[in-house]
mmCIF file of C-alpha atoms in Angstrom:
data_model
loop_
_atom_site.group_PDB
_atom_site.id
_atom_site.type_symbol
_atom_site.label_atom_id
_atom_site.label_comp_id
_atom_site.label_asym_id
_atom_site.label_seq_id
_atom_site.Cartn_x
_atom_site.Cartn_y
_atom_site.Cartn_z
ATOM 1 C CA UNK A 14 -51.136 5.253 132.635
ATOM 2 C CA UNK A 15 -50.536 2.678 135.375
ATOM 3 C CA UNK A 16 -50.031 -0.172 132.940
ATOM 4 C CA UNK A 17 -46.877 1.344 131.509
ATOM 5 C CA UNK A 18 -44.628 0.301 134.391
ATOM 6 C CA UNK A 19 -43.109 -2.905 133.088
ATOM 7 C CA UNK A 20 -39.737 -3.729 134.581
ATOM 8 C CA UNK A 21 -39.044 -6.876 132.575
ATOM 9 C CA UNK A 22 -37.429 -6.982 129.151
ATOM 10 C CA UNK A 23 -39.635 -8.085 126.261
ATOM 11 C CA UNK A 24 -39.910 -11.867 126.033
ATOM 12 C CA UNK A 25 -39.076 -11.827 122.356
ATOM 13 C CA UNK A 26 -35.778 -10.056 123.028
ATOM 14 C CA UNK A 27 -34.144 -11.830 126.014
ATOM 15 C CA UNK A 28 -31.042 -10.355 127.611
ATOM 16 C CA UNK A 29 -27.811 -12.064 126.695
ATOM 17 C CA UNK A 30 -24.219 -12.150 127.823
ATOM 18 C CA UNK A 31 -21.669 -9.920 126.124
ATOM 19 C CA UNK A 32 -19.341 -11.745 123.739
ATOM 20 C CA UNK A 33 -17.318 -8.832 122.394
ATOM 21 C CA UNK A 34 -15.590 -5.859 124.048
ATOM 22 C CA UNK A 35 -17.886 -3.412 122.260
ATOM 23 C CA UNK A 36 -21.647 -3.336 121.979
ATOM 24 C CA UNK A 37 -24.338 -0.663 122.345
ATOM 25 C CA UNK A 38 -21.654 2.004 122.754
ATOM 26 C CA UNK A 39 -20.500 1.334 119.212
ATOM 27 C CA UNK A 40 -24.052 1.878 117.968
ATOM 28 C CA UNK A 41 -24.181 5.187 119.836
ATOM 29 C CA UNK A 42 -20.868 6.282 118.320
ATOM 30 C CA UNK A 43 -22.046 5.279 114.852
ATOM 31 C CA UNK A 44 -25.224 7.294 115.403
ATOM 32 C CA UNK A 45 -23.517 10.531 116.406
ATOM 33 C CA UNK A 46 -20.874 10.325 113.672
ATOM 34 C CA UNK A 47 -23.507 11.298 111.129
ATOM 35 C CA UNK A 48 -23.652 13.974 108.455
ATOM 36 C CA UNK A 49 -24.149 16.548 111.194
ATOM 37 C CA UNK A 50 -20.815 15.639 112.756
ATOM 38 C CA UNK A 51 -19.000 15.836 109.420
ATOM 39 C CA UNK A 52 -20.640 19.166 108.567
ATOM 40 C CA UNK A 53 -20.407 20.850 111.982
ATOM 41 C CA UNK A 54 -16.795 19.749 112.505
ATOM 42 C CA UNK A 55 -15.831 20.849 109.007
ATOM 43 C CA UNK A 56 -17.459 24.265 109.485
ATOM 44 C CA UNK A 57 -15.756 24.645 112.867
ATOM 45 C CA UNK A 58 -12.319 23.861 111.475
ATOM 46 C CA UNK A 59 -12.768 25.796 108.231
ATOM 47 C CA UNK A 60 -14.135 28.944 109.905
ATOM 48 C CA UNK A 61 -12.407 29.019 113.311
ATOM 49 C CA UNK A 62 -9.343 26.811 112.954
ATOM 50 C CA UNK A 63 -8.500 24.798 116.077
ATOM 51 C CA UNK A 64 -10.229 27.204 118.486
ATOM 52 C CA UNK A 65 -13.320 25.081 119.182
ATOM 53 C CA UNK A 66 -11.684 21.704 119.835
ATOM 54 C CA UNK A 67 -12.424 22.237 123.537
ATOM 55 C CA UNK A 68 -16.146 21.943 122.748
ATOM 56 C CA UNK A 69 -15.603 18.443 121.352
ATOM 57 C CA UNK A 70 -13.432 17.407 124.298
ATOM 58 C CA UNK A 71 -16.167 18.522 126.687
ATOM 59 C CA UNK A 72 -18.848 16.900 124.542
ATOM 60 C CA UNK A 73 -17.003 13.561 124.447
ATOM 61 C CA UNK A 74 -16.555 13.385 128.222
ATOM 62 C CA UNK A 75 -20.128 14.588 128.768
ATOM 63 C CA UNK A 76 -21.425 11.910 126.423
ATOM 64 C CA UNK A 77 -19.470 9.213 128.269
ATOM 65 C CA UNK A 78 -20.921 10.394 131.595
ATOM 66 C CA UNK A 79 -24.530 10.457 130.383
ATOM 67 C CA UNK A 80 -24.375 7.289 128.283
ATOM 68 C CA UNK A 81 -22.833 5.345 131.181
ATOM 69 C CA UNK A 82 -25.879 6.311 133.238
ATOM 70 C CA UNK A 83 -28.234 5.194 130.476
ATOM 71 C CA UNK A 84 -26.413 1.859 130.103
ATOM 72 C CA UNK A 85 -26.431 1.312 133.877
ATOM 73 C CA UNK A 86 -30.146 2.050 133.999
ATOM 74 C CA UNK A 87 -30.891 -0.579 131.359
ATOM 75 C CA UNK A 88 -28.588 -3.263 132.805
ATOM 76 C CA UNK A 89 -29.646 -2.902 136.458
ATOM 77 C CA UNK A 90 -33.313 -1.869 136.352
ATOM 78 C CA UNK A 91 -34.282 -3.857 133.218
ATOM 79 C CA UNK A 92 -36.213 -0.766 132.113
ATOM 80 C CA UNK A 93 -35.964 1.594 129.191
ATOM 81 C CA UNK A 94 -35.433 5.273 129.954
ATOM 82 C CA UNK A 95 -39.012 6.172 128.993
ATOM 83 C CA UNK A 96 -40.491 3.569 131.368
ATOM 84 C CA UNK A 97 -38.164 4.616 134.185
ATOM 85 C CA UNK A 98 -39.122 8.265 133.804
ATOM 86 C CA UNK A 99 -42.840 7.534 133.894
ATOM 87 C CA UNK A 100 -42.520 5.367 137.027
ATOM 88 C CA UNK A 101 -40.908 8.176 139.023
ATOM 89 C CA UNK A 102 -44.189 9.523 140.414
ATOM 90 C CA UNK A 103 -47.793 8.437 141.001
ATOM 91 C CA UNK A 104 -49.081 11.962 140.392
ATOM 92 C CA UNK A 105 -51.024 11.857 137.117
ATOM 93 C CA UNK A 106 -50.432 15.559 136.367
ATOM 94 C CA UNK A 107 -46.671 15.270 136.882
ATOM 95 C CA UNK A 108 -46.571 12.142 134.748
ATOM 96 C CA UNK A 109 -48.301 13.838 131.844
ATOM 97 C CA UNK A 110 -46.172 16.962 132.269
ATOM 98 C CA UNK A 111 -43.014 14.855 132.220
ATOM 99 C CA UNK A 112 -44.277 12.848 129.257
ATOM 100 C CA UNK A 113 -45.153 16.043 127.380
ATOM 101 C CA UNK A 114 -41.730 17.580 127.954
ATOM 102 C CA UNK A 115 -39.842 14.451 126.931
ATOM 103 C CA UNK A 116 -41.991 13.767 123.893
ATOM 104 C CA UNK A 117 -41.783 17.392 122.758
ATOM 105 C CA UNK A 118 -38.020 17.435 123.118
ATOM 106 C CA UNK A 119 -37.513 14.103 121.380
ATOM 107 C CA UNK A 120 -40.048 14.522 118.610
ATOM 108 C CA UNK A 121 -39.106 18.102 117.716
ATOM 109 C CA UNK A 122 -35.390 17.429 118.058
ATOM 110 C CA UNK A 123 -35.448 14.194 116.098
ATOM 111 C CA UNK A 124 -37.651 15.645 113.350
ATOM 112 C CA UNK A 125 -35.099 18.435 112.871
ATOM 113 C CA UNK A 126 -32.256 15.937 113.185
ATOM 114 C CA UNK A 127 -33.935 13.700 110.610
ATOM 115 C CA UNK A 128 -34.007 16.540 108.086
ATOM 116 C CA UNK A 129 -30.252 16.912 108.572
ATOM 117 C CA UNK A 130 -29.711 13.159 108.251
ATOM 118 C CA UNK A 131 -31.661 12.946 105.001
ATOM 119 C CA UNK A 132 -30.046 16.101 103.635
ATOM 120 C CA UNK A 133 -26.564 14.820 104.494
ATOM 121 C CA UNK A 134 -27.196 11.496 102.779
ATOM 122 C CA UNK A 135 -28.603 13.356 99.763
ATOM 123 C CA UNK A 136 -25.489 15.536 99.642
ATOM 124 C CA UNK A 137 -23.417 12.366 99.517
ATOM 125 C CA UNK A 138 -25.423 10.977 96.584
ATOM 126 C CA UNK A 139 -25.233 14.263 94.695
ATOM 127 C CA UNK A 140 -21.503 14.603 95.309
ATOM 128 C CA UNK A 141 -20.953 11.165 93.787
ATOM 129 C CA UNK A 142 -23.096 12.166 90.784
ATOM 130 C CA UNK A 143 -21.539 15.601 90.278
ATOM 131 C CA UNK A 144 -24.401 17.229 92.263
ATOM 132 C CA UNK A 145 -26.620 18.037 89.274
ATOM 133 C CA UNK A 146 -27.635 14.759 87.669
ATOM 134 C CA UNK A 147 -30.485 14.083 90.139
ATOM 135 C CA UNK A 148 -32.598 16.868 91.733
ATOM 136 C CA UNK A 149 -31.852 17.263 95.448
ATOM 137 C CA UNK A 150 -35.540 16.913 96.400
ATOM 138 C CA UNK A 151 -35.921 13.617 94.576
ATOM 139 C CA UNK A 152 -32.809 12.308 96.294
ATOM 140 C CA UNK A 153 -34.249 13.182 99.732
ATOM 141 C CA UNK A 154 -37.531 11.426 98.975
ATOM 142 C CA UNK A 155 -35.708 8.316 97.734
ATOM 143 C CA UNK A 156 -33.496 8.127 100.828
ATOM 144 C CA UNK A 157 -36.490 8.678 103.123
ATOM 145 C CA UNK A 158 -38.263 5.789 101.423
ATOM 146 C CA UNK A 159 -35.223 3.564 101.922
ATOM 147 C CA UNK A 160 -35.093 4.443 105.637
ATOM 148 C CA UNK A 161 -38.839 3.834 105.987
ATOM 149 C CA UNK A 162 -38.689 0.461 104.244
ATOM 150 C CA UNK A 163 -35.736 -0.642 106.396
ATOM 151 C CA UNK A 164 -37.540 0.280 109.615
ATOM 152 C CA UNK A 165 -40.842 -1.311 108.667
ATOM 153 C CA UNK A 166 -39.257 -4.472 107.254
ATOM 154 C CA UNK A 167 -37.426 -5.387 110.452
ATOM 155 C CA UNK A 168 -34.239 -6.181 108.482
ATOM 156 C CA UNK A 169 -32.373 -3.042 109.562
ATOM 157 C CA UNK A 170 -29.871 -4.951 111.769
ATOM 158 C CA UNK A 171 -28.078 -6.480 108.810
ATOM 159 C CA UNK A 172 -28.136 -3.180 106.916
ATOM 160 C CA UNK A 173 -26.906 -1.377 110.029
ATOM 161 C CA UNK A 174 -23.757 -3.497 110.120
ATOM 162 C CA UNK A 175 -22.984 -2.513 106.546
ATOM 163 C CA UNK A 176 -23.574 1.172 107.275
ATOM 164 C CA UNK A 177 -21.410 1.086 110.392
ATOM 165 C CA UNK A 178 -18.641 -0.432 108.278
ATOM 166 C CA UNK A 179 -18.995 2.438 105.798
ATOM 167 C CA UNK A 180 -18.878 5.006 108.594
ATOM 168 C CA UNK A 181 -15.722 3.335 109.912
ATOM 169 C CA UNK A 182 -14.293 3.537 106.405
ATOM 170 C CA UNK A 183 -14.962 7.272 106.443
ATOM 171 C CA UNK A 184 -13.220 7.481 109.823
ATOM 172 C CA UNK A 185 -10.174 5.683 108.409
ATOM 173 C CA UNK A 186 -10.150 8.207 105.563
ATOM 174 C CA UNK A 187 -9.997 11.115 108.028
ATOM 175 C CA UNK A 188 -7.263 9.443 110.079
ATOM 176 C CA UNK A 189 -5.183 8.909 106.942
ATOM 177 C CA UNK A 190 -5.821 12.472 105.794
ATOM 178 C CA UNK A 191 -4.813 13.894 109.161
ATOM 179 C CA UNK A 192 -1.599 11.870 109.025
ATOM 180 C CA UNK A 193 -0.759 13.353 105.608
ATOM 181 C CA UNK A 194 -1.955 16.920 106.252
ATOM 182 C CA UNK A 195 -0.152 16.898 109.612
ATOM 183 C CA UNK A 196 -2.250 19.290 111.696
ATOM 184 C CA UNK A 197 -0.350 21.443 114.174
ATOM 185 C CA UNK A 198 -0.259 19.395 117.395
ATOM 186 C CA UNK A 199 0.507 22.502 119.438
ATOM 187 C CA UNK A 200 -2.511 24.262 117.955
ATOM 188 C CA UNK A 201 -4.679 21.235 118.755
ATOM 189 C CA UNK A 202 -3.583 21.388 122.397
ATOM 190 C CA UNK A 203 -4.198 25.151 122.484
ATOM 191 C CA UNK A 204 -7.665 24.503 121.064
ATOM 192 C CA UNK A 205 -8.492 22.436 124.138
ATOM 193 C CA UNK A 206 -8.445 25.624 126.215
ATOM 194 C CA UNK A 207 -12.002 27.050 126.250
ATOM 195 C CA UNK A 208 -12.481 30.170 124.117
ATOM 196 C CA UNK A 209 -15.340 31.533 122.017
ATOM 197 C CA UNK A 210 -14.090 33.612 119.059
ATOM 198 C CA UNK A 211 -16.435 36.194 117.600
ATOM 199 C CA UNK A 212 -19.244 34.553 115.668
ATOM 200 C CA UNK A 213 -18.411 31.042 116.879
ATOM 201 C CA UNK A 214 -21.071 30.487 119.572
ATOM 202 C CA UNK A 215 -23.561 28.844 117.212
ATOM 203 C CA UNK A 216 -20.848 26.509 115.965
ATOM 204 C CA UNK A 217 -19.703 25.628 119.504
ATOM 205 C CA UNK A 218 -23.269 24.709 120.507
ATOM 206 C CA UNK A 219 -23.605 22.703 117.281
ATOM 207 C CA UNK A 220 -20.424 20.730 118.066
ATOM 208 C CA UNK A 221 -21.812 19.827 121.481
ATOM 209 C CA UNK A 222 -25.205 18.988 120.018
ATOM 210 C CA UNK A 223 -23.709 16.749 117.342
ATOM 211 C CA UNK A 224 -22.021 14.592 119.997
ATOM 212 C CA UNK A 225 -24.407 14.591 122.977
ATOM 213 C CA UNK A 226 -27.493 13.330 121.166
ATOM 214 C CA UNK A 227 -30.556 13.009 123.465
ATOM 215 C CA UNK A 228 -32.140 10.107 121.599
ATOM 216 C CA UNK A 229 -29.009 8.016 122.102
ATOM 217 C CA UNK A 230 -29.810 7.879 125.829
ATOM 218 C CA UNK A 231 -33.055 6.037 125.049
ATOM 219 C CA UNK A 232 -31.348 3.761 122.529
ATOM 220 C CA UNK A 233 -28.488 2.959 124.889
ATOM 221 C CA UNK A 234 -30.710 2.018 127.830
ATOM 222 C CA UNK A 235 -32.797 -0.317 125.665
ATOM 223 C CA UNK A 236 -29.800 -1.899 123.913
ATOM 224 C CA UNK A 237 -27.897 -2.425 127.178
ATOM 225 C CA UNK A 238 -30.925 -4.090 128.739
ATOM 226 C CA UNK A 239 -30.864 -6.610 125.908
ATOM 227 C CA UNK A 240 -27.075 -7.020 125.796
ATOM 228 C CA UNK A 241 -26.332 -7.746 129.470
ATOM 229 C CA UNK A 242 -28.494 -10.020 131.603
ATOM 230 C CA UNK A 243 -27.685 -8.660 135.081
ATOM 231 C CA UNK A 244 -25.526 -6.137 136.980
ATOM 232 C CA UNK A 245 -22.468 -8.378 136.568
ATOM 233 C CA UNK A 246 -22.246 -6.908 133.059
ATOM 234 C CA UNK A 247 -21.734 -3.353 134.315
ATOM 235 C CA UNK A 248 -17.947 -3.530 133.955
ATOM 236 C CA UNK A 249 -18.227 -4.560 130.323
ATOM 237 C CA UNK A 250 -20.907 -1.949 129.712
ATOM 238 C CA UNK A 251 -18.707 0.823 131.102
ATOM 239 C CA UNK A 252 -15.679 -0.318 129.095
ATOM 240 C CA UNK A 253 -17.869 -0.353 125.984
ATOM 241 C CA UNK A 254 -18.975 3.219 126.665
ATOM 242 C CA UNK A 255 -15.461 4.546 127.186
ATOM 243 C CA UNK A 256 -13.854 2.787 124.211
ATOM 244 C CA UNK A 257 -16.620 3.373 121.657
ATOM 245 C CA UNK A 258 -17.539 6.943 122.496
ATOM 246 C CA UNK A 259 -13.925 7.934 123.111
ATOM 247 C CA UNK A 260 -13.077 6.688 119.620
ATOM 248 C CA UNK A 261 -15.995 8.632 118.152
ATOM 249 C CA UNK A 262 -14.849 11.810 119.878
ATOM 250 C CA UNK A 263 -11.315 11.326 118.563
ATOM 251 C CA UNK A 264 -12.651 11.064 115.003
ATOM 252 C CA UNK A 265 -14.604 14.305 115.427
ATOM 253 C CA UNK A 266 -11.486 16.097 116.695
ATOM 254 C CA UNK A 267 -9.511 14.779 113.713
ATOM 255 C CA UNK A 268 -12.138 16.136 111.320
ATOM 256 C CA UNK A 269 -11.917 19.600 112.907
ATOM 257 C CA UNK A 270 -8.111 19.469 112.861
ATOM 258 C CA UNK A 271 -7.988 18.372 109.232
ATOM 259 C CA UNK A 272 -10.386 21.141 108.210
ATOM 260 C CA UNK A 273 -8.381 23.684 110.200
ATOM 261 C CA UNK A 274 -5.170 22.630 108.498
ATOM 262 C CA UNK A 275 -6.547 22.126 105.006
ATOM 263 C CA UNK A 276 -9.345 24.696 104.716
ATOM 264 C CA UNK A 277 -8.941 27.442 107.329
ATOM 265 C CA UNK A 278 -5.653 28.686 105.883
ATOM 266 C CA UNK A 279 -7.054 28.819 102.335
ATOM 267 C CA UNK A 280 -10.312 30.535 103.300
ATOM 268 C CA UNK A 281 -12.406 27.996 101.377
ATOM 269 C CA UNK A 282 -16.122 28.297 102.226
ATOM 270 C CA UNK A 283 -18.024 25.066 102.866
ATOM 271 C CA UNK A 284 -21.347 24.853 101.034
ATOM 272 C CA UNK A 285 -21.551 21.335 99.558
ATOM 273 C CA UNK A 286 -20.210 17.835 100.047
ATOM 274 C CA UNK A 287 -17.816 18.609 97.192
ATOM 275 C CA UNK A 288 -16.280 21.386 99.315
ATOM 276 C CA UNK A 289 -15.998 19.086 102.324
ATOM 277 C CA UNK A 290 -14.320 16.464 100.162
ATOM 278 C CA UNK A 291 -11.364 18.844 99.901
ATOM 279 C CA UNK A 292 -10.312 17.415 103.275
ATOM 280 C CA UNK A 293 -9.742 14.017 101.694
ATOM 281 C CA UNK A 294 -8.114 15.208 98.483
ATOM 282 C CA UNK A 295 -4.536 15.179 99.881
ATOM 283 C CA UNK A 296 -4.949 11.478 100.622
ATOM 284 C CA UNK A 297 -7.078 10.298 97.720
ATOM 285 C CA UNK A 298 -6.694 12.878 94.931
ATOM 286 C CA UNK A 299 -9.609 12.812 92.457
ATOM 287 C CA UNK A 300 -11.269 9.978 94.379
ATOM 288 C CA UNK A 301 -11.750 12.206 97.446
ATOM 289 C CA UNK A 302 -15.244 13.220 96.396
ATOM 290 C CA UNK A 303 -16.321 9.588 95.991
ATOM 291 C CA UNK A 304 -15.015 8.630 99.448
ATOM 292 C CA UNK A 305 -16.735 11.609 101.059
ATOM 293 C CA UNK A 306 -19.949 10.826 99.197
ATOM 294 C CA UNK A 307 -19.950 7.230 100.407
ATOM 295 C CA UNK A 308 -19.234 8.319 103.969
ATOM 296 C CA UNK A 309 -21.919 11.006 104.000
ATOM 297 C CA UNK A 310 -24.502 8.664 102.514
ATOM 298 C CA UNK A 311 -23.698 5.875 104.993
ATOM 299 C CA UNK A 312 -23.662 8.254 107.964
ATOM 300 C CA UNK A 313 -26.882 9.927 106.858
ATOM 301 C CA UNK A 314 -28.785 6.702 106.268
ATOM 302 C CA UNK A 315 -27.594 5.162 109.539
ATOM 303 C CA UNK A 316 -28.756 8.219 111.487
ATOM 304 C CA UNK A 317 -31.953 8.436 109.442
ATOM 305 C CA UNK A 318 -32.815 5.008 110.852
ATOM 306 C CA UNK A 319 -31.662 5.453 114.469
ATOM 307 C CA UNK A 320 -33.393 8.805 115.094
ATOM 308 C CA UNK A 321 -36.958 7.640 114.287
ATOM 309 C CA UNK A 322 -36.217 4.268 115.906
ATOM 310 C CA UNK A 323 -35.287 5.946 119.211
ATOM 311 C CA UNK A 324 -38.387 8.149 119.044
ATOM 312 C CA UNK A 325 -40.546 5.086 118.457
ATOM 313 C CA UNK A 326 -38.967 3.325 121.452
ATOM 314 C CA UNK A 327 -39.413 6.348 123.734
ATOM 315 C CA UNK A 328 -43.055 6.931 122.811
ATOM 316 C CA UNK A 329 -43.830 3.214 123.119
ATOM 317 C CA UNK A 330 -42.237 3.058 126.578
ATOM 318 C CA UNK A 331 -44.080 6.132 127.817
ATOM 319 C CA UNK A 332 -47.496 4.976 126.641
ATOM 320 C CA UNK A 333 -46.971 1.285 127.318
ATOM 321 C CA UNK A 334 -47.434 0.185 123.716
ATOM 322 C CA UNK A 335 -46.471 -3.426 123.073
ATOM 323 C CA UNK A 336 -44.891 -5.109 120.082
ATOM 324 C CA UNK A 337 -41.520 -3.352 119.889
ATOM 325 C CA UNK A 338 -40.311 -2.523 116.384
ATOM 326 C CA UNK A 339 -43.129 -4.575 114.866
ATOM 327 C CA UNK A 340 -45.839 -2.715 116.794
ATOM 328 C CA UNK A 341 -48.228 -0.408 114.953
ATOM 329 C CA UNK A 342 -47.631 2.492 117.336
ATOM 330 C CA UNK A 343 -43.855 2.214 117.027
ATOM 331 C CA UNK A 344 -44.057 2.163 113.239
ATOM 332 C CA UNK A 345 -46.404 5.155 113.031
ATOM 333 C CA UNK A 346 -44.194 7.285 115.293
ATOM 334 C CA UNK A 347 -41.011 6.302 113.462
ATOM 335 C CA UNK A 348 -42.549 6.923 110.045
ATOM 336 C CA UNK A 349 -43.914 10.308 111.145
ATOM 337 C CA UNK A 350 -40.388 11.439 112.093
ATOM 338 C CA UNK A 351 -39.129 10.359 108.673
ATOM 339 C CA UNK A 352 -41.977 12.163 106.889
ATOM 340 C CA UNK A 353 -41.453 15.427 108.805
ATOM 341 C CA UNK A 354 -37.711 15.290 108.184
ATOM 342 C CA UNK A 355 -38.288 14.668 104.484
ATOM 343 C CA UNK A 356 -40.726 17.592 104.191
ATOM 344 C CA UNK A 357 -38.351 20.002 105.963
ATOM 345 C CA UNK A 358 -35.441 18.868 103.803
ATOM 346 C CA UNK A 359 -37.549 18.945 100.625
ATOM 347 C CA UNK A 360 -38.357 22.667 100.765
ATOM 348 C CA UNK A 361 -35.913 25.526 100.052
ATOM 349 C CA UNK A 362 -33.596 25.342 103.106
ATOM 350 C CA UNK A 363 -29.891 25.050 102.335
ATOM 351 C CA UNK A 364 -28.737 21.513 103.215
ATOM 352 C CA UNK A 365 -25.788 22.600 105.358
ATOM 353 C CA UNK A 366 -28.053 24.943 107.339
ATOM 354 C CA UNK A 367 -30.538 22.125 107.964
ATOM 355 C CA UNK A 368 -27.790 19.896 109.344
ATOM 356 C CA UNK A 369 -26.403 22.623 111.618
ATOM 357 C CA UNK A 370 -29.920 23.490 112.846
ATOM 358 C CA UNK A 371 -30.450 19.835 113.768
ATOM 359 C CA UNK A 372 -27.315 19.885 115.934
ATOM 360 C CA UNK A 373 -28.353 23.201 117.488
ATOM 361 C CA UNK A 374 -31.795 21.805 118.361
ATOM 362 C CA UNK A 375 -30.162 18.845 120.113
ATOM 363 C CA UNK A 376 -27.845 21.157 122.045
ATOM 364 C CA UNK A 377 -30.768 23.255 123.298
ATOM 365 C CA UNK A 378 -33.050 20.296 124.106
ATOM 366 C CA UNK A 379 -30.392 18.176 125.831
ATOM 367 C CA UNK A 380 -30.847 19.645 129.366
ATOM 368 C CA UNK A 381 -34.458 18.425 129.491
ATOM 369 C CA UNK A 382 -33.474 14.812 128.870
ATOM 370 C CA UNK A 383 -30.324 14.985 131.020
ATOM 371 C CA UNK A 384 -32.234 16.319 134.035
ATOM 372 C CA UNK A 385 -34.796 13.528 133.781
ATOM 373 C CA UNK A 386 -32.001 10.947 133.499
ATOM 374 C CA UNK A 387 -30.290 12.310 136.618
ATOM 375 C CA UNK A 388 -33.572 12.082 138.515
ATOM 376 C CA UNK A 389 -34.080 8.465 137.451
ATOM 377 C CA UNK A 390 -30.508 7.506 138.354
ATOM 378 C CA UNK A 391 -30.996 8.694 141.942
ATOM 379 C CA UNK A 392 -33.877 6.296 142.648
ATOM 380 C CA UNK A 393 -32.439 3.731 145.042
ATOM 381 C CA UNK A 394 -35.646 1.713 144.943
ATOM 382 C CA UNK A 395 -34.987 1.236 141.229
ATOM 383 C CA UNK A 396 -31.197 0.833 141.142
ATOM 384 C CA UNK A 397 -30.280 -0.110 144.699
ATOM 385 C CA UNK A 398 -26.539 0.072 145.325
ATOM 386 C CA UNK A 399 -26.004 1.043 141.676
ATOM 387 C CA UNK A 400 -27.799 4.395 142.021
ATOM 388 C CA UNK A 401 -25.760 7.541 141.423
ATOM 389 C CA UNK A 402 -23.250 8.554 144.064
ATOM 390 C CA UNK A 403 -22.011 12.033 144.893
ATOM 391 C CA UNK A 404 -19.250 12.106 142.251
ATOM 392 C CA UNK A 405 -21.519 10.897 139.457
ATOM 393 C CA UNK A 406 -24.182 13.422 140.412
ATOM 394 C CA UNK A 407 -21.629 16.235 140.440
ATOM 395 C CA UNK A 408 -20.327 15.262 137.003
ATOM 396 C CA UNK A 409 -23.841 14.874 135.621
ATOM 397 C CA UNK A 410 -24.897 18.183 137.145
ATOM 398 C CA UNK A 411 -21.877 19.881 135.568
ATOM 399 C CA UNK A 412 -22.871 18.526 132.154
ATOM 400 C CA UNK A 413 -26.402 19.877 132.589
ATOM 401 C CA UNK A 414 -25.227 23.283 133.838
ATOM 402 C CA UNK A 415 -22.755 23.799 130.996
ATOM 403 C CA UNK A 416 -25.357 22.734 128.438
ATOM 404 C CA UNK A 417 -27.947 25.089 129.906
ATOM 405 C CA UNK A 418 -25.406 27.912 130.046
ATOM 406 C CA UNK A 419 -24.467 27.538 126.398
ATOM 407 C CA UNK A 420 -28.119 27.457 125.396
ATOM 408 C CA UNK A 421 -28.991 30.562 127.439
ATOM 409 C CA UNK A 422 -26.002 32.449 126.062
ATOM 410 C CA UNK A 423 -27.099 31.596 122.548
ATOM 411 C CA UNK A 424 -30.697 32.709 123.200
ATOM 412 C CA UNK A 425 -29.611 35.996 124.785
ATOM 413 C CA UNK A 426 -27.259 36.709 121.921
ATOM 414 C CA UNK A 427 -30.036 36.087 119.388
ATOM 415 C CA UNK A 428 -32.509 38.287 121.306
ATOM 416 C CA UNK A 429 -29.993 41.099 121.727
ATOM 417 C CA UNK A 430 -28.843 40.515 118.194
#
């Protein structure tokens, strides 16, 4: 596996100077504001009111901390996260062990996440068509085919811009709804104090998992390496992280607050996109369902592309496969994630449960990726003066410890059930 250590960016994708105040961070935010975010935040607000807002506040700051590391790795080292991880040791056994852990976490997590992405997009289509005009399974297959064609064709960048615009439109809808519904500001502030009401642990872990998405670390490192040519771009990269991900976290909090104000008091149970569209009804009346459908479809399709794309990048970096998105290995890995997600979504599992399970899987698998990232960021021979300092290591370690603690508490509760 010695040939995999390649510290230069691909020739066909040269690094370039930043021209706008936002960049890869915006792609990360667009990726985690997917159908899982809409569903998990809606369930949290509808079932537990404002009580779990603290989980999103933690998740937003944790995401900023981890994604800043990933961006710094790409800008300074000129490596992707997968390549950096594999160059950490010359011991063949440790390399394969590390590769196995990372690949297992990413592939399993993204396959589950993909099922949620496809199911969320399908829910959006069915909501727009009154949920019964097209069978759910056929809708999933059709959306999976669209995602596969976009990835294989190489034209996903143009489509991605359109989908990001649709996700932003959905965000505007939630901001407008929150302004009309007028959530209790005092209750929002109280919700920032950590508490775990009875029966809410699964939802709290899901909220964290829907924001701190492991595959985004691989995407961010690769995108930052292409966006900024040298360490002089670190300031712009950090500003991009804070602005983009902070905005994404604010949208998630608004969704929870709107659901708490509009659904929690009425006791409405969330089962379909039509139920979730109740959040938008105060702002858009009968058109609420159409707006929610468009947002869910856009968010689902965007994430259905980014999840297999990140897996393809990670596997390619670890095994040293060349060709990027046009390479055979990249395409096979990406398509396999789409196929597995489509199969899981196709058979008898309730769509909302699939989406929540995807977030839960990410929450439980996150510590594996975060630990490896922390190890890479402490390699002075790789990052020089830009390696992690004491404060960054403490913050990163806190993120890992809290994530591990939540996962262990969940496992113990299930076992003692």
